[in-house]
Amino acid sequence: VRQQRWPLASEEYKRYGRQMIMPEIGLHGQLRLKNAKVLIVGVGGLGCPAAAYLAGAGVGTLGLMDGDTVEVSNLHRQVAHSTARVGRLKVDSAVEYLRALNDSVNYRAHPSHLSPEKAIPIFEQYDLVLDCTDHPTSRYLISDACVLTGKPLVSASALKTEGQLIVLNSPPRLPGDVNGGPCYRCVFPKPPPAESVLSCGEGGILGPVVGVMGVLQALEAIKLLTAKPVPTGPGWSMDFTATKPSPPAEPTRPTMLMFSAYSTPQFRSVRLRSRRADCAVCSAQASITRQSLTSGSLDYVAFCGVTTPLNTL
Amino acid sequence: VRQQRWPLASEEYKRYGRQMIMPEIGLHGQLRLKNAKVLIVGVGGLGCPAAAYLAGAGVGTLGLMDGDTVEVSNLHRQVAHSTARVGRLKVDSAVEYLRALNDSVNYRAHPSHLSPEKAIPIFEQYDLVLDCTDHPTSRYLISDACVLTGKPLVSASALKTEGQLIVLNSPPRLPGDVNGGPCYRCVFPKPPPAESVLSCGEGGILGPVVGVMGVLQALEAIKLLTAKPVPTGPGWSMDFTATKPSPPAEPTRPTMLMFSAYSTPQFRSVRLRSRRADCAVCSAQASITRQSLTSGSLDYVAFCGVTTPLNTL
Amino acid sequence: MSSTIPLAVEFTGGLELLFSNQRKHQISVPSSDSKGAPSNVGYLVKWLCENLIKDPRKEMFVLDHSVRPGILVLINDADWELEGEDKYELQANDEIVFVSTLHGG
Amino acid sequence: MSSTIPLAVEFTGGLELLFSNQRKHQISVPSSDSKGAPSNVGYLVKWLCENLIKDPRKEMFVLDHSVRPGILVLINDADWELEGEDKYELQANDEIVFVSTLHGG
Ligand SMILES: [Zn+2]
Ligand SMILES: [Zn+2]
């Protein structure tokens, strides 16, 4: 009963103290994390470290979606799984690891692949989505569903010795609102030719390369979830940790972070375009709607799989 | 018996296949990893992810050194531990996690803090060292011991929302050899005033910030361990994976990677100086020797702890 | 005009495999195209296809006379769509990066 | 001489706390010092202590008339020891970064 004076249990102050003493998080940020629901699509090389750090940080609800089972060839990079759990569903394997790390998170396992029909009803249960998948079809589908449900998206990918990360639909706005962040289709309106797409199975992947990108996804998610709103409500006055004003956030410009393990410099941040006036999903003239998605009339596999007639120079 | 035709067991081809198909690693690199002995000093926010990805990659022998026990306040960032293992030695807790991930690695637990007397005999058992500690005293000691035993050092640090990484003594060369990479004392000849040093406990730390730095340490270690020597020996001809010549390695220039979670750009690579002609440990006029280290005549705490008389502007 | 423009061109995300497996290239391109107009990025792409690409699979770089879908063109660390796309006129020492998007995870 | 040199100065690794908790500062410093010599990085450090630092703990930035141990000074992304240390003469639009080394882990 005494506990009611405090917005967190004493165990939580202990567990999260090292991040709560920073002005960027504070008690307010910790409460926002606790109230947040994050969906991770894909529990592989990106999803494993992303889930570990989001669970560690105390995200209230963490959804994991993946239809695959753990294979031995995953284990050099998918560090939430284990040899003993080979053959089990990746979502179940990861939840076992995550519960041992932090049992106070509410884990939701979605043991199937994402489909256009399921995307919207599932995304609506969350506040933010991480794209940790490994194919253009899922990347377009996840981005479309994030725009249509108004969720910001932290999208990353990796192959061989390189990685890329973009925060999309941030801030999330209705289709047609030019102040919303660009979506995946704004940046890549046409899918790459199918024959140019390599998976990690085909092209190979260095574990720490995909690991770095997954950890950075967790970081961007935490930054988005804890970004300071205008201070209101009684909780604010209890934010004893905010002794210094936190630095003003730089205006969010859409950027892509590129990583290349063997290059100098290894990292490069590049400026991306804003929303595309003729984007098929986030513009005023969008053709992709909640209806077209849930009805299953959109064939993402065909969209990405058609081999474009080759008219080379 | 049939297995003898192959340098790795079939389970190993499965487990490491996704990294072996890359020309940067190949069979040759995998064998080099398998024969390598890596020491991680500090099994906290940096050491946990670094150990996970090095174990995943199949480093043959992984030494973990730490005298601390797991606390609840560690768990938001030290993702190899678990709530059930609070109170246990960090080295034992981490080995339990790592064994579940990859049992074929030979784990060596060093359940104590590093001391000048112990450093040289322990470092001599390894090929490469990761500094994952959290204080200037250990940073100078580890660097000194790496120079004196000829081991390259991957040193990282993190605090609040920032991180730094430097590869030191790479290539490792005898004191006085100007072609060796700079050591920690070359870059920072004098320790910072004690009152300017903040620990993660005091200053706070965001989990993914230290996590990114730890994963990047594993990456630099893998790059150093698998760097291609001149092809010799019968093993080379079996490297069926090297279908393309790998790109020539860029000349190693000493650089520091700086990370700042809330800045744009987040990462910055800066050029560092080479070896210092009057460095106390790696130069021709070095005063620090194996003898002075092992005899215990060097007091690193006093070196770093003395509050310099303040002669401010 | 026979003057040239020095450029730093880089290929990443796997595109370097089409260009002698080399990421960074220091090149010089004619400062004007065959019609005498100042060279732009569209001209550079054509020039790369005629002079620098080593792999016969040119369609992995160019389709329908433009950079193929799934390749991001960066002009001095900005998406070329912020700079006028292929109409951007090349300046000395511009850094042009061609990035193939990755999909693995 | 009353001309000035525009510079981008940045403080990281916690040093920003001494400078109004702001990392990036666009400043202009006199192009020559009191003796008429071209302004160098040593002069800049003195100038920052007199004009930009807000925290009274100046000894966290400068000790014995030089940047305190544990601070790396970067001139255009290179350790200042590669550029002549405090003798480096400032150029317009130079980027000078002061980094406090971190020790946590
Ligand atoms: Zn769009
Ligand atoms: Zn040295």
mmCIF file of C-alpha atoms in Angstrom, chain A residues 45-46 133-136 139 157-158 160 162-164 184 188 190-193 195-196 200 210 256 258 260 263-264 268 270-273 276 310-313, chain C residues 10 12-14 16-17 23-24 45-46 49 58-60 62-65 68-70 72 74 77-79 81-83 95 97 99-105:
data_model
loop_
_atom_site.group_PDB
_atom_site.id
_atom_site.type_symbol
_atom_site.label_atom_id
_atom_site.label_comp_id
_atom_site.label_asym_id
_atom_site.label_seq_id
_atom_site.Cartn_x
_atom_site.Cartn_y
_atom_site.Cartn_z
ATOM 1 C CA GLY A 45 20.122 -11.359 -36.270
ATOM 2 C CA LEU A 46 18.509 -7.948 -35.857
ATOM 3 C CA THR A 133 12.975 -9.007 -41.312
ATOM 4 C CA ASP A 134 15.068 -10.061 -44.251
ATOM 5 C CA HIS A 135 13.193 -9.546 -47.516
ATOM 6 C CA PRO A 136 11.849 -6.642 -49.604
ATOM 7 C CA ARG A 139 9.811 -4.390 -45.762
ATOM 8 C CA SER A 157 18.914 -4.464 -42.605
ATOM 9 C CA ALA A 158 22.289 -6.095 -42.928
ATOM 10 C CA LYS A 160 27.764 -9.537 -45.387
ATOM 11 C CA GLU A 162 27.271 -3.883 -44.180
ATOM 12 C CA GLY A 163 24.167 -2.537 -42.513
ATOM 13 C CA GLN A 164 21.571 0.194 -42.984
ATOM 14 C CA TYR A 184 9.765 3.030 -47.128
ATOM 15 C CA PHE A 188 12.280 3.234 -52.516
ATOM 16 C CA LYS A 190 10.058 0.617 -56.835
ATOM 17 C CA PRO A 191 11.303 -2.705 -55.500
ATOM 18 C CA PRO A 192 14.722 -3.938 -56.598
ATOM 19 C CA PRO A 193 14.840 -6.581 -59.331
ATOM 20 C CA GLU A 195 17.687 -11.214 -58.939
ATOM 21 C CA SER A 196 19.549 -8.419 -57.143
ATOM 22 C CA CYS A 200 21.942 -13.586 -45.377
ATOM 23 C CA VAL A 210 23.880 -7.379 -37.907
ATOM 24 C CA MET A 256 19.835 6.759 -43.146
ATOM 25 C CA MET A 258 25.009 3.254 -43.243
ATOM 26 C CA SER A 260 30.410 -0.848 -43.511
ATOM 27 C CA SER A 263 35.511 0.800 -44.697
ATOM 28 C CA THR A 264 36.897 4.006 -43.257
ATOM 29 C CA ARG A 268 27.977 7.448 -42.540
ATOM 30 C CA VAL A 270 23.020 10.558 -45.095
ATOM 31 C CA ARG A 271 20.064 12.887 -45.516
ATOM 32 C CA LEU A 272 16.961 11.387 -47.084
ATOM 33 C CA ARG A 273 14.071 12.999 -48.867
ATOM 34 C CA ARG A 276 6.889 11.856 -51.733
ATOM 35 C CA LEU A 310 15.792 -5.588 -68.802
ATOM 36 C CA ASN A 311 16.422 -2.484 -70.907
ATOM 37 C CA THR A 312 20.021 -1.950 -70.248
ATOM 38 C CA LEU A 313 22.056 0.948 -71.483
ATOM 39 C CA GLU C 10 31.955 5.103 -54.134
ATOM 40 C CA THR C 12 28.560 0.049 -51.503
ATOM 41 C CA GLY C 13 25.935 -2.491 -50.500
ATOM 42 C CA GLY C 14 27.348 -5.033 -52.943
ATOM 43 C CA GLU C 16 31.334 -2.661 -55.576
ATOM 44 C CA LEU C 17 31.326 -6.212 -56.981
ATOM 45 C CA ARG C 23 34.580 0.685 -53.300
ATOM 46 C CA LYS C 24 36.317 3.991 -53.760
ATOM 47 C CA VAL C 45 25.877 7.224 -64.654
ATOM 48 C CA LYS C 46 26.223 6.723 -68.409
ATOM 49 C CA CYS C 49 28.585 2.247 -67.574
ATOM 50 C CA LYS C 58 25.216 -3.850 -66.343
ATOM 51 C CA GLU C 59 21.512 -4.318 -65.669
ATOM 52 C CA MET C 60 22.418 -4.709 -62.002
ATOM 53 C CA VAL C 62 21.302 0.581 -64.836
ATOM 54 C CA LEU C 63 17.801 -0.262 -66.088
ATOM 55 C CA ASP C 64 15.831 1.791 -68.615
ATOM 56 C CA HIS C 65 18.626 4.355 -68.855
ATOM 57 C CA ARG C 68 18.001 0.543 -61.219
ATOM 58 C CA PRO C 69 15.403 0.447 -58.443
ATOM 59 C CA GLY C 70 16.911 -0.351 -55.068
ATOM 60 C CA LEU C 72 20.194 5.045 -53.637
ATOM 61 C CA LEU C 74 23.943 10.119 -52.690
ATOM 62 C CA ASP C 77 25.818 12.614 -48.266
ATOM 63 C CA ALA C 78 22.320 13.573 -49.397
ATOM 64 C CA ASP C 79 19.760 11.568 -51.358
ATOM 65 C CA GLU C 81 16.308 13.563 -54.880
ATOM 66 C CA LEU C 82 17.177 16.503 -52.600
ATOM 67 C CA GLU C 83 19.674 17.787 -55.176
ATOM 68 C CA GLU C 95 31.399 12.798 -53.609
ATOM 69 C CA VAL C 97 27.909 7.332 -53.598
ATOM 70 C CA VAL C 99 24.290 2.333 -52.404
ATOM 71 C CA SER C 100 22.434 -0.867 -53.067
ATOM 72 C CA THR C 101 19.833 -1.286 -50.363
ATOM 73 C CA LEU C 102 20.234 -4.314 -48.167
ATOM 74 C CA HIS C 103 17.417 -6.632 -47.156
ATOM 75 C CA GLY C 104 19.008 -9.219 -44.905
ATOM 76 C CA GLY C 105 18.441 -9.407 -41.192
#
